Coordinates of C-alpha atoms in Angstrom, one line a residue:
M1 CA 1.6 -6.7 21.7
R2 CA 3.3 -5.2 18.8
A3 CA 2.2 -6.3 15.4
Q4 CA 5.0 -8.1 13.3
A5 CA 4.4 -6.2 10.0
I6 CA 2.0 -3.3 9.1
L7 CA 1.1 -4.7 5.4
S8 CA 1.0 -8.4 6.4
D9 CA -2.6 -8.8 5.2
L10 CA -1.7 -7.8 1.7
R11 CA -0.9 -10.0 -1.3
V12 CA 0.7 -8.2 -4.3
V13 CA 1.8 -9.8 -7.6
E14 CA 4.3 -8.2 -9.5
A15 CA 5.7 -8.6 -13.1
S16 CA 8.6 -6.3 -13.5
A17 CA 12.4 -5.6 -14.5
F18 CA 15.0 -3.0 -13.9
V19 CA 14.6 -0.5 -10.9
A20 CA 11.2 1.5 -10.3
A21 CA 8.7 -1.3 -10.4
P22 CA 10.8 -3.8 -8.5
L23 CA 11.4 -1.1 -5.9
G24 CA 7.9 -0.4 -5.4
G25 CA 7.4 -4.2 -4.8
L26 CA 10.3 -4.2 -2.4
T27 CA 9.0 -1.2 -0.4
L28 CA 5.7 -3.2 0.1
A29 CA 7.6 -6.3 0.9
Q30 CA 9.7 -4.8 3.6
M31 CA 6.5 -3.5 5.3
G32 CA 5.3 -7.1 5.4
A33 CA 3.3 -7.6 2.1
D34 CA 3.3 -10.9 0.5
V35 CA 4.9 -9.8 -2.8
I36 CA 4.9 -12.6 -5.5
R37 CA 7.0 -12.0 -8.5
I38 CA 5.9 -13.5 -11.8
D39 CA 9.2 -14.6 -13.6
P40 CA 9.6 -16.0 -17.1
L41 CA 11.4 -19.4 -16.9
G42 CA 14.8 -18.3 -17.7
G43 CA 14.6 -15.0 -15.7
G44 CA 13.5 -11.6 -16.7
L45 CA 15.2 -8.7 -18.6
D46 CA 17.2 -7.9 -15.6
F47 CA 18.0 -11.3 -14.1
G48 CA 21.6 -11.1 -15.1
R49 CA 22.2 -7.3 -14.8
W50 CA 25.5 -6.2 -13.4
P51 CA 27.0 -6.0 -10.7
M52 CA 27.4 -9.9 -10.6
S53 CA 28.9 -12.0 -7.9
D54 CA 31.7 -14.5 -8.4
D55 CA 29.0 -17.1 -8.9
D56 CA 27.5 -15.2 -11.7
V57 CA 24.5 -14.1 -9.6
S58 CA 23.2 -10.5 -10.1
L59 CA 23.6 -8.3 -7.1
F60 CA 21.2 -5.7 -8.7
W61 CA 18.5 -8.4 -9.0
C62 CA 19.1 -9.7 -5.4
G63 CA 18.9 -6.1 -3.9
L64 CA 15.7 -5.3 -5.5
N65 CA 13.8 -8.6 -5.1
K66 CA 14.5 -9.3 -1.3
S67 CA 11.6 -10.5 0.9
K68 CA 9.8 -11.6 -2.2
R69 CA 8.5 -14.9 -3.5
S70 CA 9.4 -16.1 -7.2
V71 CA 7.0 -18.1 -9.4
A72 CA 8.4 -18.9 -12.7
L73 CA 6.1 -19.7 -15.4
N74 CA 6.4 -20.3 -19.4
L75 CA 4.8 -17.1 -20.3
A76 CA 5.2 -18.0 -24.0
D77 CA 2.5 -20.7 -23.6
P78 CA -1.2 -20.1 -23.2
E79 CA -1.3 -22.2 -20.2
G80 CA 1.3 -20.2 -18.3
R81 CA -0.1 -16.9 -19.2
E82 CA -3.5 -18.3 -17.8
I83 CA -1.9 -19.3 -14.5
A84 CA -0.3 -15.7 -14.3
M85 CA -3.7 -14.1 -14.9
S86 CA -5.2 -16.4 -12.3
L87 CA -2.6 -15.4 -9.6
I88 CA -3.2 -11.8 -10.4
S89 CA -7.0 -12.1 -10.0
A90 CA -7.1 -14.6 -7.1
P91 CA -9.7 -14.0 -4.5
G92 CA -8.9 -12.7 -1.1
E93 CA -9.5 -9.5 0.9
G94 CA -6.0 -8.2 0.8
A95 CA -5.4 -9.6 -2.7
G96 CA -6.1 -8.5 -6.3
L97 CA -3.2 -6.2 -6.2
F98 CA -0.8 -6.1 -9.2
V99 CA 2.2 -4.0 -10.0
T100 CA 3.9 -4.1 -13.5
N101 CA 6.1 -1.8 -15.8
F102 CA 5.4 -3.9 -18.8
P103 CA 3.1 -2.8 -21.5
P104 CA -0.6 -3.5 -20.4
R105 CA -1.7 -5.7 -23.1
G106 CA -2.2 -9.4 -23.8
W107 CA -2.4 -11.2 -20.4
L108 CA -1.5 -7.7 -18.5
D109 CA -4.4 -5.9 -20.1
Y110 CA -6.4 -4.5 -17.2
D111 CA -9.8 -4.9 -18.7
K112 CA -9.2 -8.7 -19.4
L113 CA -8.0 -9.0 -15.7
K114 CA -10.8 -6.9 -14.4
K115 CA -13.3 -9.4 -15.8
R116 CA -11.9 -12.1 -13.5
R117 CA -12.0 -9.7 -10.4
A118 CA -14.0 -6.7 -10.8
D119 CA -12.2 -4.9 -7.8
L120 CA -8.6 -5.6 -9.2
I121 CA -6.1 -2.8 -8.6
Q122 CA -3.4 -2.6 -11.2
V123 CA -0.4 -0.2 -11.1
T124 CA 1.1 0.1 -14.4
L125 CA 4.4 2.1 -14.7
Q126 CA 5.1 3.6 -18.2
G127 CA 8.0 5.5 -19.6
D128 CA 6.0 8.6 -20.8
H129 CA 2.4 9.5 -20.3
K130 CA 1.5 8.1 -23.8
G131 CA 2.9 4.9 -22.8
G132 CA 6.2 5.2 -24.7
S133 CA 9.4 3.6 -23.8
A134 CA 11.9 5.6 -21.5
V135 CA 14.3 4.9 -18.7
D136 CA 15.9 7.0 -16.0
Y137 CA 18.8 8.0 -18.2
T138 CA 16.6 9.1 -21.0
V139 CA 14.2 11.0 -18.9
N140 CA 17.1 12.9 -17.3
A141 CA 18.5 13.9 -20.6
R142 CA 15.1 15.2 -21.5
V143 CA 14.4 17.4 -18.4
G144 CA 17.9 19.1 -18.7
I145 CA 19.5 18.0 -15.6
P146 CA 22.8 16.8 -17.3
Y147 CA 23.3 20.5 -18.5
V148 CA 23.5 21.6 -14.9
T149 CA 25.7 18.8 -13.6
G150 CA 29.5 18.7 -13.7
P151 CA 32.2 21.3 -13.9
V152 CA 31.6 24.8 -14.8
S153 CA 33.8 24.7 -17.6
D154 CA 32.2 21.6 -19.2
E155 CA 30.0 22.1 -22.2
A156 CA 28.9 18.5 -22.7
P157 CA 26.1 17.0 -20.7
V158 CA 27.1 15.0 -17.6
N159 CA 25.1 11.9 -17.1
H160 CA 24.5 10.9 -13.3
V161 CA 25.3 7.7 -11.6
L162 CA 22.4 7.5 -9.2
P163 CA 19.0 6.7 -11.1
A164 CA 17.1 9.4 -9.1
W165 CA 13.9 9.3 -11.2
D166 CA 13.6 5.5 -11.0
V167 CA 14.1 5.7 -7.1
A168 CA 11.4 8.4 -6.8
T169 CA 9.0 6.5 -8.9
G170 CA 9.6 3.2 -7.2
H171 CA 8.4 4.6 -3.9
L172 CA 5.6 6.5 -5.7
V173 CA 4.5 3.0 -7.2
A174 CA 4.0 1.7 -3.6
A175 CA 2.3 4.9 -2.5
G176 CA -0.1 4.7 -5.5
L177 CA -1.0 1.3 -4.9
L178 CA -1.6 1.8 -1.2
A179 CA -3.7 4.8 -1.9
A180 CA -5.9 2.8 -4.4
E181 CA -6.1 0.0 -1.8
R182 CA -7.4 2.3 0.7
H183 CA -9.9 3.6 -1.7
R184 CA -11.0 0.2 -2.4
S185 CA -11.4 -0.7 1.3
R186 CA -14.0 2.2 1.4
T187 CA -15.9 1.9 -1.7
G188 CA -15.2 -1.6 -3.0
Q189 CA -13.9 -0.3 -6.2
G190 CA -10.8 -1.3 -8.1
Q191 CA -8.9 0.8 -10.5
H192 CA -6.0 0.8 -13.1
V193 CA -3.4 3.4 -11.7
K194 CA -0.9 4.7 -14.4
L195 CA 2.2 6.3 -13.4
A196 CA 4.8 7.5 -16.2
L197 CA 8.5 7.8 -15.1
E198 CA 8.9 10.9 -17.3
D199 CA 5.8 12.6 -15.5
V200 CA 7.5 11.8 -12.1
A201 CA 10.7 13.7 -13.3
L202 CA 8.6 16.6 -14.5
S203 CA 6.6 16.9 -11.6
V204 CA 9.7 17.0 -9.5
M205 CA 11.2 19.6 -11.7
G206 CA 8.3 21.7 -11.1
H207 CA 8.0 21.1 -7.3
L208 CA 11.8 22.3 -7.0
G209 CA 11.3 25.4 -9.2
F210 CA 13.2 24.5 -12.2
I211 CA 10.1 24.9 -14.5
A212 CA 9.1 28.2 -13.1
E213 CA 12.7 29.6 -13.2
A214 CA 12.9 28.9 -16.9
Q215 CA 9.4 30.4 -17.6
L216 CA 10.8 33.6 -15.9
G217 CA 13.7 33.9 -18.3
C218 CA 16.4 32.5 -15.8
A219 CA 18.6 29.9 -17.1
R220 CA 20.2 27.8 -14.6
G221 CA 23.7 27.3 -15.2
R222 CA 26.5 25.0 -14.1
Y223 CA 28.0 25.7 -10.6
G224 CA 30.2 22.7 -10.4
N225 CA 30.2 21.4 -6.7
D226 CA 28.7 24.8 -5.3
L227 CA 25.4 24.3 -3.7
F228 CA 22.9 26.4 -5.8
G229 CA 21.3 29.2 -3.9
A230 CA 23.3 28.9 -0.6
F231 CA 26.7 28.1 0.7
G232 CA 28.3 24.6 0.4
R233 CA 30.8 22.9 -1.6
D234 CA 33.8 20.5 -1.3
F235 CA 37.2 21.6 0.5
A236 CA 40.6 19.9 0.7
C237 CA 42.4 19.6 4.1
R238 CA 46.0 19.9 4.4
D239 CA 46.7 16.2 4.2
G240 CA 44.5 15.8 1.1
R241 CA 41.4 14.5 2.7
R242 CA 38.2 16.2 1.3
V243 CA 35.0 17.5 3.3
I244 CA 31.9 19.0 2.2
A245 CA 30.6 21.9 4.5
I246 CA 27.2 23.3 4.2
G247 CA 25.7 26.8 5.4
L248 CA 22.2 26.2 4.1
T249 CA 20.3 27.4 7.1
L250 CA 21.4 30.4 9.3
K251 CA 22.1 27.9 12.1
Q252 CA 24.4 25.9 9.9
W253 CA 26.0 28.9 8.6
N254 CA 26.6 30.4 12.0
S255 CA 28.0 27.1 13.2
L256 CA 30.6 27.1 10.2
V257 CA 31.6 30.6 11.0
E258 CA 32.3 29.7 14.6
A259 CA 34.3 26.7 13.8
T260 CA 36.4 28.3 11.3
D261 CA 36.9 31.6 13.5
L262 CA 36.4 33.7 10.5
A263 CA 33.7 36.1 11.8
Q264 CA 35.6 39.3 11.1
T265 CA 36.7 38.2 7.5
I266 CA 33.3 37.2 6.7
E267 CA 31.7 40.4 7.9
A268 CA 34.1 42.3 5.8
I269 CA 33.3 40.2 2.6
G270 CA 29.5 41.2 3.3
V271 CA 30.3 44.8 3.6
Q272 CA 32.7 44.8 0.5
F273 CA 29.9 43.5 -1.6
G274 CA 27.0 45.1 0.1
L275 CA 25.4 41.6 1.0
D276 CA 23.6 40.4 4.2
L277 CA 25.3 37.1 4.5
A278 CA 22.5 36.0 7.0
K279 CA 20.6 35.3 3.9
E280 CA 21.2 32.2 2.1
G281 CA 21.0 33.8 -1.4
D282 CA 23.5 36.4 -0.4
R283 CA 25.9 33.7 0.6
F284 CA 25.6 31.9 -2.8
L285 CA 26.5 35.3 -4.6
A286 CA 29.7 35.8 -2.3
R287 CA 30.4 32.1 -2.7
R288 CA 33.8 32.5 -4.4
E289 CA 35.1 35.0 -1.7
L290 CA 33.6 32.9 1.1
C291 CA 34.9 29.7 -0.3
A292 CA 38.6 31.3 -0.5
A293 CA 38.5 32.3 3.1
I294 CA 36.8 29.0 4.5
G295 CA 38.9 26.9 2.0
G296 CA 42.1 28.6 3.2
W297 CA 41.1 27.7 6.7
I298 CA 40.5 24.1 6.0
G299 CA 43.6 23.8 3.8
A300 CA 45.9 24.9 6.4
R301 CA 44.7 22.0 8.9
S302 CA 44.7 18.5 9.0
F303 CA 41.5 16.3 8.3
A304 CA 41.4 15.3 12.0
D305 CA 41.6 19.1 13.2
V306 CA 39.0 20.0 10.9
A307 CA 36.8 17.2 11.9
A308 CA 37.1 18.0 15.6
S309 CA 36.5 21.7 15.1
F310 CA 33.4 21.1 12.9
D311 CA 32.0 18.6 15.3
R312 CA 32.8 20.8 18.2
A313 CA 30.7 23.6 16.9
G314 CA 27.9 21.5 15.2
V315 CA 28.7 22.2 11.6
C316 CA 26.7 20.4 8.9
W317 CA 29.6 18.6 7.1
S318 CA 30.8 15.2 6.0
P319 CA 34.1 13.8 4.8
Y320 CA 34.0 12.4 1.2
Q321 CA 34.6 8.6 1.1
T322 CA 34.5 6.0 -1.6
I323 CA 31.8 3.3 -1.5
H324 CA 34.5 0.9 -0.4
E325 CA 35.4 3.1 2.5
L326 CA 31.7 3.4 3.3
V327 CA 31.5 -0.4 3.6
H328 CA 34.5 -1.2 5.3
T329 CA 35.0 1.6 7.7
D330 CA 31.8 3.6 8.4
P331 CA 29.8 2.5 11.2
A332 CA 26.5 3.7 9.7
C333 CA 27.0 1.0 7.0
S334 CA 27.4 -1.7 9.6
L335 CA 25.6 -3.9 12.1
E336 CA 25.8 -0.9 14.5
N337 CA 23.0 0.5 12.6
P338 CA 19.8 -1.2 13.1
L339 CA 18.8 -0.7 9.6
F340 CA 21.2 -3.7 8.6
D341 CA 21.1 -7.4 9.1
T342 CA 23.6 -9.9 7.8
V343 CA 22.0 -12.3 5.4
D344 CA 23.4 -15.4 3.6
Q345 CA 22.3 -14.9 -0.2
T346 CA 22.5 -17.9 -2.3
G347 CA 25.2 -17.5 -4.9
V348 CA 26.6 -14.3 -3.2
G349 CA 27.5 -15.2 0.3
R350 CA 27.2 -13.3 3.4
V351 CA 26.3 -9.7 3.1
L352 CA 24.7 -6.5 4.9
S353 CA 21.1 -6.3 3.9
P354 CA 18.9 -3.3 4.6
R355 CA 15.6 -3.6 6.2
S356 CA 12.9 -0.7 5.6
A357 CA 14.3 2.5 6.3
L358 CA 10.7 3.3 7.8
R359 CA 10.5 3.0 11.6
F360 CA 7.0 2.7 13.0
D361 CA 6.3 3.0 16.9
A362 CA 3.5 0.4 16.6
F363 CA 5.1 -2.2 14.3
D364 CA 8.4 -4.2 14.6
A365 CA 10.6 -3.8 11.5
R366 CA 10.5 -6.8 9.1
A367 CA 14.1 -8.4 9.3
A368 CA 16.1 -7.9 6.0
G369 CA 15.5 -10.7 3.7
T370 CA 17.1 -12.5 0.8
A371 CA 16.1 -12.6 -2.8
P372 CA 14.4 -15.7 -3.9
A373 CA 16.1 -18.2 -6.2
L374 CA 14.2 -18.2 -9.7
G375 CA 11.0 -20.1 -9.3
Q376 CA 11.7 -21.0 -5.6
H377 CA 8.1 -20.6 -4.6
T378 CA 6.3 -21.8 -7.6
E379 CA 4.9 -25.0 -6.3
A380 CA 4.0 -23.4 -2.9
V381 CA 2.2 -20.4 -4.3
L382 CA 0.4 -22.3 -6.8
G383 CA -0.7 -24.7 -4.2
E384 CA -1.6 -22.0 -1.6
V385 CA -3.3 -19.4 -3.9
L386 CA -4.7 -21.3 -6.9
G387 CA -5.2 -24.9 -4.9
I388 CA -3.0 -26.7 -7.5
N389 CA -2.1 -30.0 -5.9
G390 CA 1.3 -32.0 -6.1
A391 CA 0.3 -34.2 -9.0
A392 CA -1.2 -31.4 -11.1
Y393 CA 1.8 -29.3 -10.4
G394 CA 4.1 -32.3 -11.5
R395 CA 2.1 -32.4 -14.8
L396 CA 2.7 -28.6 -15.4
R397 CA 6.4 -29.0 -14.6
D398 CA 6.6 -32.0 -17.0
R399 CA 5.1 -30.0 -19.8
G400 CA 7.3 -27.1 -19.3
I401 CA 4.7 -24.7 -18.1
V402 CA 6.1 -24.1 -14.7
H403 CA 9.8 -24.4 -13.0
G404 CA 11.0 -24.7 -9.6
P405 CA 14.4 -23.4 -8.3
R406 CA 17.5 -23.8 -10.3

């Protein structure tokens, strides 16, 4: 019999806002962990972040908090903070796991929480390694990516749209918590795991060779839409549709040459410049001439003809499409893809919702969930985890310490 969820025996408490930390909790929740958000009574810093539905519900917040439970507490009140600390440190073999991107002081101080539960695991996400404030966009500016992004002729920095460092950090939050939990299961020891958004960006810059390249005196420039170090860029078809074609590996390159029937032309380019176009770096050096040849072939044909030729030869390529086109015309972003379910999100309506992208042989994928209403699970969680009965909960509610769903 297949198990229902790989992390169903874990309970994680989360106090977070924005992208990376909530994404870490979402990653765990989609693998079956019981992730309990601690929210302030009126909602956190990102509770109203754009984009919004017609009913003024944040699609951003809903997307990052699917499959979690929400407990709303008056965190300005000592009794509210006491309840939060009790939830974080509550007993249970798979409990005592805490994720936050708020400063680890006051009720979030690890040493205070550890006094309540010695084997507590806390993952604290910081801006930089000193604990300073930073967000994806400031980190991206610091590591230099905006100066290698954008048109070749542009001298100003170009900010990216996708918060790539947040995404990488969010998944590392989940990995770090699971690694610490594995250590605890072997030794019985908890720990405070700190992760800096800036350090994630710096480490990736090192892993991808950007740092060593600069140390060796090579200044990475802007190359517009050209793929650095190999062959690939955007091309316009005769009818105006644009495609990207990639020749990163030799197999991909040979498929592209076959599809365009330009073997002789391309061989001549290699001879002219003394380059071996079987090497990806040499293809980059000859990119202007190669793009002129391949772009001419593509530009003389309709999108349908280009697509047919590319598919027949096994080219690594894709059409460019808008997000609207992705959602409304692409089967990959539909119920044809088992990644997606359709859910009825309160205040939003019926929408596609992705499951975890991980597929385990031994475990069923957890169905895509909805985000909770603010405080939706306050009474249930306090009763289940802390043993607070209905009468006691009512008194807390009357004093403004807790709040149920709006």
